[in-house]
């Protein structure tokens, strides 16, 4: 499949525009959207993952703190790293879980911004097409969920990747779980399209910063650990194309892993609700910058020359911060 790009669309998407986008989902792995930065060119956003439990397991408490930090940072949008609705995704577009786990939970004024969502493995256990449906956007205009897509915010470009179909065990040994693979089969061709289109998009990007978002881990010390299929297939593309951050969920923790052998920072924000699994396994303490086994979320602030990240717990306490800078080159 050749790489597909539609003309950039504004965030104030009409229902007809969303419907038009969905009509081409079967023929394009990536859609492209635009996000305006602030007047000074900066951007700020929150990241939360593995959250949809009707407010339970401290989901509501995390949401409150997200609202407080979101107002303080004047965030532009929110990213969800997937597993949006437990335990088995949505049953349909009329599933009350959409309101009970999303609309009625994230009620703070600062969170009434665009939400960019990817699918997690639990979402694939329900009606996947429901989460992708424009009907949900009509019910709550914040909601935008696609399999893989690109968000261009001028100084930074985000590449959202559908990681669940990469994982072999969901196909070969699903146990009692039933997955909705509509739009994914034949799998080999689907994955080939994602990798090819992502590689091309990264090569064509002129953004100062490049951030890739997926549900599954690449590097993690949590319960699920590294996702070997992504280490083998996705990571080489990210490294070759100078990606700055890989942001994921899946492990129900907050985490920052760095390596002297790679420029990529591996950031896990999967503490949106149920956490405290109690298992940590990382053999290189120099690479493990931060690990927290509880609930919380992450913030990111970006300018032309600097990225600042922070992790927060369920009380809004700052657990870990990190920053990096790039030199700003004047135009010739």
CSV table of C-alpha atoms in Angstrom, one decimal:
chain,number,residue,atom,x,y,z
A,1,UNK,CA,0.0,0.0,0.0
A,2,UNK,CA,1.4,3.4,-0.9
A,3,UNK,CA,1.6,6.0,1.8
A,4,UNK,CA,-1.6,7.9,2.0
A,5,UNK,CA,-2.0,11.5,3.1
A,6,UNK,CA,-5.1,13.6,3.1
A,7,UNK,CA,-5.0,17.3,3.4
A,8,UNK,CA,-4.4,18.4,7.1
A,9,UNK,CA,-7.7,19.1,8.9
A,10,UNK,CA,-8.4,21.5,11.7
A,11,UNK,CA,-9.1,20.3,15.2
A,12,UNK,CA,-12.6,21.7,15.1
A,13,UNK,CA,-13.6,18.7,13.0
A,14,UNK,CA,-17.2,18.5,12.0
A,15,UNK,CA,-19.1,15.3,12.1
A,16,UNK,CA,-19.1,15.1,8.3
A,17,UNK,CA,-15.3,15.5,8.3
A,18,UNK,CA,-14.9,12.7,10.8
A,19,UNK,CA,-17.2,10.5,8.7
A,20,UNK,CA,-15.2,11.3,5.7
A,21,UNK,CA,-12.0,10.3,7.5
A,22,UNK,CA,-13.5,7.0,8.7
A,23,UNK,CA,-14.6,6.1,5.2
A,24,UNK,CA,-10.9,5.8,4.2
A,25,UNK,CA,-9.7,3.9,7.2
A,26,UNK,CA,-9.7,0.7,5.3
A,27,UNK,CA,-7.3,2.1,2.7
A,28,UNK,CA,-4.9,4.2,4.8
A,29,UNK,CA,-2.9,3.4,7.9
A,30,UNK,CA,-2.3,7.0,8.8
A,31,UNK,CA,-4.4,10.1,8.7
A,32,UNK,CA,-2.9,13.5,9.4
A,33,UNK,CA,-4.2,16.2,11.7
A,34,UNK,CA,-2.9,19.6,12.8
A,35,UNK,CA,-2.6,21.1,16.3
A,36,UNK,CA,-1.9,24.8,16.7
A,37,UNK,CA,0.7,25.6,19.3
A,38,UNK,CA,0.3,28.5,21.7
A,39,UNK,CA,1.1,32.0,20.5
A,40,UNK,CA,4.7,31.7,21.7
A,41,UNK,CA,5.1,28.5,19.7
A,42,UNK,CA,5.1,26.2,22.8
A,43,UNK,CA,2.9,23.2,23.5
A,44,UNK,CA,1.9,21.4,26.6
A,45,UNK,CA,-0.2,18.2,27.1
A,46,UNK,CA,-0.9,15.4,29.5
A,47,UNK,CA,-0.5,11.7,28.9
A,48,UNK,CA,-2.6,9.0,30.7
A,49,UNK,CA,-3.1,5.3,29.9
A,50,UNK,CA,-5.0,2.2,31.0
A,51,UNK,CA,-7.8,4.1,32.6
A,52,UNK,CA,-11.3,3.1,31.7
A,53,UNK,CA,-12.8,1.6,34.9
A,54,UNK,CA,-15.9,3.8,35.5
A,55,UNK,CA,-14.0,5.8,38.0
A,56,UNK,CA,-12.7,2.8,40.0
A,57,UNK,CA,-9.2,2.0,41.2
A,58,UNK,CA,-8.5,5.7,41.7
A,59,UNK,CA,-9.4,6.6,38.1
A,60,UNK,CA,-11.5,9.5,39.4
A,61,UNK,CA,-8.8,10.7,41.7
A,62,UNK,CA,-6.2,10.7,38.9
A,63,UNK,CA,-8.7,12.6,36.8
A,64,UNK,CA,-9.0,15.3,39.5
A,65,UNK,CA,-5.3,15.8,39.6
A,66,UNK,CA,-5.1,15.9,35.8
A,67,UNK,CA,-7.6,18.7,35.9
A,68,UNK,CA,-5.5,20.7,38.4
A,69,UNK,CA,-2.2,20.2,36.5
A,70,UNK,CA,-3.9,20.7,33.2
A,71,UNK,CA,-5.0,24.2,34.3
A,72,UNK,CA,-1.7,25.0,35.8
A,73,UNK,CA,0.1,24.1,32.5
A,74,UNK,CA,-2.6,25.5,30.3
A,75,UNK,CA,-2.6,22.2,28.3
A,76,UNK,CA,-3.4,22.1,24.6
A,77,UNK,CA,-4.6,18.5,24.5
A,78,UNK,CA,-4.5,15.0,26.2
A,79,UNK,CA,-3.0,11.8,24.8
A,80,UNK,CA,-4.3,8.4,25.9
A,81,UNK,CA,-2.0,5.5,25.4
A,82,UNK,CA,-4.8,3.0,25.1
A,83,UNK,CA,-6.8,0.4,27.1
A,84,UNK,CA,-9.4,3.0,27.2
A,85,UNK,CA,-12.3,0.7,28.4
A,86,UNK,CA,-11.9,-2.3,30.6
A,87,UNK,CA,-12.1,-5.2,30.6
A,88,UNK,CA,-13.2,-5.8,27.1
A,89,UNK,CA,-13.4,-2.5,25.3
A,90,UNK,CA,-16.8,-1.1,24.3
A,91,UNK,CA,-19.8,-3.3,23.4
A,92,UNK,CA,-21.0,-0.8,20.8
A,93,UNK,CA,-21.4,2.9,20.3
A,94,UNK,CA,-24.3,2.9,22.8
A,95,UNK,CA,-22.3,1.3,25.5
A,96,UNK,CA,-22.8,3.3,28.7
A,97,UNK,CA,-19.1,2.7,29.6
A,98,UNK,CA,-18.2,5.6,27.2
A,99,UNK,CA,-19.9,8.1,29.5
A,100,UNK,CA,-19.2,6.3,32.7
A,101,UNK,CA,-15.5,5.9,32.1
A,102,UNK,CA,-14.7,9.0,30.0
A,103,UNK,CA,-17.2,11.8,29.7
A,104,UNK,CA,-18.4,11.7,33.3
A,105,UNK,CA,-14.9,11.2,34.7
A,106,UNK,CA,-12.7,13.8,33.0
A,107,UNK,CA,-14.9,16.8,33.8
A,108,UNK,CA,-12.4,19.5,34.7
A,109,UNK,CA,-12.4,22.6,32.5
A,110,UNK,CA,-8.8,22.1,31.6
A,111,UNK,CA,-9.5,18.6,30.2
A,112,UNK,CA,-12.2,19.8,27.8
A,113,UNK,CA,-9.6,19.8,25.0
A,114,UNK,CA,-9.0,17.3,22.2
A,115,UNK,CA,-8.1,13.8,23.3
A,116,UNK,CA,-6.0,11.8,21.0
A,117,UNK,CA,-6.5,8.1,21.6
A,118,UNK,CA,-4.9,4.9,20.5
A,119,UNK,CA,-6.2,1.4,20.9
A,120,UNK,CA,-4.9,-1.1,23.5
A,121,UNK,CA,-5.2,-4.8,23.7
A,122,UNK,CA,-8.2,-4.6,26.0
A,123,UNK,CA,-9.9,-2.3,23.5
A,124,UNK,CA,-9.5,-5.0,20.8
A,125,UNK,CA,-11.4,-7.4,23.0
A,126,UNK,CA,-14.6,-5.4,22.4
A,127,UNK,CA,-16.2,-3.7,19.4
A,128,UNK,CA,-13.2,-1.9,17.9
A,129,UNK,CA,-15.3,-0.2,15.3
A,130,UNK,CA,-17.3,1.5,18.1
A,131,UNK,CA,-14.2,3.2,19.5
A,132,UNK,CA,-13.3,4.4,16.0
A,133,UNK,CA,-16.8,5.5,15.2
A,134,UNK,CA,-17.7,9.2,14.6
A,135,UNK,CA,-20.8,8.6,16.6
A,136,UNK,CA,-18.6,8.8,19.8
A,137,UNK,CA,-17.2,12.1,18.6
A,138,UNK,CA,-20.8,13.4,18.2
A,139,UNK,CA,-21.5,12.3,21.8
A,140,UNK,CA,-18.3,13.9,23.1
A,141,UNK,CA,-16.4,16.2,20.7
A,142,UNK,CA,-13.1,15.6,22.6
A,143,UNK,CA,-12.9,12.0,21.4
A,144,UNK,CA,-10.6,11.2,18.5
A,145,UNK,CA,-9.5,7.6,18.2
A,146,UNK,CA,-7.9,6.0,15.1
A,147,UNK,CA,-5.7,3.0,14.6
A,148,UNK,CA,-2.6,4.9,13.4
A,149,UNK,CA,-2.3,8.6,12.6
A,150,UNK,CA,-0.1,11.7,12.6
A,151,UNK,CA,-0.5,14.9,14.5
A,152,UNK,CA,1.5,17.9,13.2
A,153,UNK,CA,2.0,20.6,15.8
A,154,UNK,CA,4.7,22.6,13.9
A,155,UNK,CA,7.7,22.2,16.3
A,156,UNK,CA,6.8,18.6,17.1
A,157,UNK,CA,5.2,15.8,15.1
A,158,UNK,CA,3.5,12.9,16.8
A,159,UNK,CA,3.2,9.5,15.2
A,160,UNK,CA,0.5,7.3,16.8
A,161,UNK,CA,1.0,3.6,16.1
A,162,UNK,CA,-1.5,0.7,16.4
A,163,UNK,CA,0.8,-1.7,18.3
A,164,UNK,CA,-1.7,-4.5,19.4
A,165,UNK,CA,-1.6,-6.4,16.1
A,166,UNK,CA,2.2,-6.7,16.3
A,167,UNK,CA,1.9,-9.0,19.4
A,168,UNK,CA,2.0,-12.7,18.3
A,169,UNK,CA,0.3,-14.2,21.4
A,170,UNK,CA,-2.9,-12.4,20.7
A,171,UNK,CA,-3.2,-14.4,17.5
A,172,UNK,CA,-1.4,-17.7,18.4
A,173,UNK,CA,-2.5,-18.1,22.1
A,174,UNK,CA,-5.4,-15.8,22.9
A,175,UNK,CA,-6.6,-18.2,25.7
A,176,UNK,CA,-10.2,-17.2,26.5
A,177,UNK,CA,-10.0,-13.8,25.0
A,178,UNK,CA,-11.7,-12.9,21.7
A,179,UNK,CA,-10.2,-10.1,19.6
A,180,UNK,CA,-11.9,-8.0,17.0
A,181,UNK,CA,-9.5,-8.1,14.1
A,182,UNK,CA,-11.7,-6.4,11.6
A,183,UNK,CA,-9.6,-4.0,9.5
A,184,UNK,CA,-6.4,-5.8,10.5
A,185,UNK,CA,-6.4,-9.0,8.5
A,186,UNK,CA,-4.5,-10.1,6.6
A,187,UNK,CA,-2.1,-9.3,9.5
A,188,UNK,CA,1.2,-9.5,7.6
A,189,UNK,CA,0.1,-6.9,5.1
A,190,UNK,CA,-1.4,-4.7,7.8
A,191,UNK,CA,1.9,-4.6,9.8
A,192,UNK,CA,4.0,-4.1,6.6
A,193,UNK,CA,1.9,-1.1,5.7
A,194,UNK,CA,2.3,0.5,9.2
A,195,UNK,CA,6.0,0.0,9.2
A,196,UNK,CA,6.5,1.3,5.7
A,197,UNK,CA,4.2,4.3,6.1
A,198,UNK,CA,5.7,5.2,9.5
A,199,UNK,CA,9.3,5.0,8.1
A,200,UNK,CA,8.3,7.3,5.2
A,201,UNK,CA,6.5,9.8,7.4
A,202,UNK,CA,9.4,10.0,9.8
A,203,UNK,CA,11.9,10.5,7.0
A,204,UNK,CA,9.7,13.3,5.5
A,205,UNK,CA,9.2,15.0,8.8
A,206,UNK,CA,10.9,18.4,9.3
A,207,UNK,CA,9.7,18.8,12.9
A,208,UNK,CA,12.2,19.8,15.6
A,209,UNK,CA,11.0,17.0,17.8
A,210,UNK,CA,9.6,13.6,16.8
A,211,UNK,CA,7.4,11.6,19.3
A,212,UNK,CA,6.0,8.2,18.7
A,213,UNK,CA,3.0,7.0,20.8
A,214,UNK,CA,1.8,3.4,21.1
A,215,UNK,CA,0.0,1.3,23.6
A,216,UNK,CA,2.6,-1.4,24.1
A,217,UNK,CA,6.0,-1.1,25.7
A,218,UNK,CA,9.3,-1.2,23.9
A,219,UNK,CA,11.4,-1.0,27.0
A,220,UNK,CA,9.9,-1.6,30.4
A,221,UNK,CA,10.6,-3.0,33.8
A,222,UNK,CA,7.0,-3.6,34.6
A,223,UNK,CA,4.9,-6.7,34.5
A,224,UNK,CA,4.8,-7.1,30.7
A,225,UNK,CA,8.4,-6.1,30.2
A,226,UNK,CA,9.8,-5.5,26.7
A,227,UNK,CA,7.5,-6.2,23.8
A,228,UNK,CA,9.9,-8.3,21.7
A,229,UNK,CA,7.9,-7.8,18.5
A,230,UNK,CA,8.3,-4.1,18.7
A,231,UNK,CA,12.0,-4.3,19.7
A,232,UNK,CA,12.6,-6.3,16.5
A,233,UNK,CA,10.3,-4.5,14.1
A,234,UNK,CA,9.5,-1.0,15.3
A,235,UNK,CA,12.5,0.1,17.3
A,236,UNK,CA,15.0,0.0,14.4
A,237,UNK,CA,12.8,2.4,12.5
A,238,UNK,CA,12.6,4.8,15.4
A,239,UNK,CA,16.3,4.8,15.9
A,240,UNK,CA,17.1,5.2,12.3
A,241,UNK,CA,14.9,8.3,12.1
A,242,UNK,CA,16.1,10.1,15.2
A,243,UNK,CA,12.9,9.8,17.3
A,244,UNK,CA,13.2,11.7,20.6
A,245,UNK,CA,10.5,10.0,22.7
A,246,UNK,CA,8.5,6.8,22.7
A,247,UNK,CA,5.4,7.1,24.9
A,248,UNK,CA,3.3,4.1,25.8
A,249,UNK,CA,1.0,2.5,28.4
A,250,UNK,CA,0.3,-1.2,28.8
A,251,UNK,CA,2.3,-1.6,32.0
A,252,UNK,CA,0.2,-0.1,34.8
A,253,UNK,CA,3.0,2.1,36.1
A,254,UNK,CA,4.9,5.3,35.5
A,255,UNK,CA,8.4,4.8,34.1
A,256,UNK,CA,11.3,6.4,32.4
A,257,UNK,CA,14.1,4.3,30.7
A,258,UNK,CA,17.0,5.8,28.9
A,259,UNK,CA,20.1,4.2,27.3
A,260,UNK,CA,23.5,5.5,26.4
A,261,UNK,CA,23.2,3.6,23.2
A,262,UNK,CA,20.0,5.3,22.0
A,263,UNK,CA,18.7,8.9,21.9
A,264,UNK,CA,15.2,7.7,22.5
A,265,UNK,CA,13.6,8.2,25.9
A,266,UNK,CA,11.1,5.4,26.8
A,267,UNK,CA,8.3,6.8,28.8
A,268,UNK,CA,5.4,4.7,30.3
A,269,UNK,CA,2.2,6.4,31.4
A,270,UNK,CA,-0.1,3.5,32.2
A,271,UNK,CA,-1.2,4.5,35.7
A,272,UNK,CA,-4.7,5.8,34.9
A,273,UNK,CA,-6.5,3.4,37.2
A,274,UNK,CA,-5.6,-0.1,38.4
A,275,UNK,CA,-1.9,-0.4,39.4
A,276,UNK,CA,0.3,-1.6,42.2
A,277,UNK,CA,1.2,-4.9,40.6
A,278,UNK,CA,4.4,-5.2,42.7
A,279,UNK,CA,6.8,-6.6,40.1
A,280,UNK,CA,9.8,-4.7,38.7
A,281,UNK,CA,12.6,-6.3,36.7
A,282,UNK,CA,15.3,-4.2,35.1
A,283,UNK,CA,18.9,-5.4,35.3
A,284,UNK,CA,20.6,-2.1,34.3
A,285,UNK,CA,20.2,0.6,37.0
A,286,UNK,CA,22.0,3.1,34.8
A,287,UNK,CA,19.2,2.9,32.3
A,288,UNK,CA,16.3,3.0,34.8
A,289,UNK,CA,15.8,6.7,35.5
A,290,UNK,CA,12.4,6.3,37.2
A,291,UNK,CA,9.9,3.6,38.1
A,292,UNK,CA,6.6,4.0,40.1
A,293,UNK,CA,4.3,1.1,40.6
A,294,UNK,CA,1.2,3.2,41.3
A,295,UNK,CA,-1.5,5.4,39.7
A,296,UNK,CA,-0.7,8.7,38.0
A,297,UNK,CA,0.0,10.5,34.8
A,298,UNK,CA,2.6,12.5,32.9
A,299,UNK,CA,2.9,16.0,31.5
A,300,UNK,CA,5.0,17.2,28.6
A,301,UNK,CA,6.0,20.8,27.8
A,302,UNK,CA,7.7,21.5,24.5
A,303,UNK,CA,9.4,24.6,22.9
A,304,UNK,CA,11.6,24.9,19.9
A,305,UNK,CA,14.7,24.2,22.1
A,306,UNK,CA,13.5,22.3,25.1
A,307,UNK,CA,11.3,19.4,26.3
A,308,UNK,CA,10.3,19.0,30.0
A,309,UNK,CA,8.5,16.0,31.3
A,310,UNK,CA,7.0,15.3,34.7
A,311,UNK,CA,5.3,12.4,36.3
A,312,UNK,CA,2.6,12.9,39.0
A,313,UNK,CA,1.0,10.5,41.5
A,314,UNK,CA,-2.7,10.3,42.5
A,315,UNK,CA,-2.2,13.2,44.9
A,316,UNK,CA,-0.6,15.4,42.3
A,317,UNK,CA,2.8,15.1,43.8
A,318,UNK,CA,5.7,15.4,41.3
A,319,UNK,CA,7.6,12.1,41.3
A,320,UNK,CA,10.1,12.6,38.6
A,321,UNK,CA,11.2,15.3,36.1
A,322,UNK,CA,13.5,15.2,33.1
A,323,UNK,CA,14.4,17.7,30.4
A,324,UNK,CA,16.5,18.0,27.3
A,325,UNK,CA,17.5,20.7,25.0
A,326,UNK,CA,18.3,21.2,21.3
A,327,UNK,CA,20.2,24.1,19.7
A,328,UNK,CA,18.0,26.4,17.7
A,329,UNK,CA,19.7,27.0,14.3
A,330,UNK,CA,19.0,30.3,12.5
A,331,UNK,CA,17.7,30.0,9.0
A,332,UNK,CA,20.3,30.5,6.3
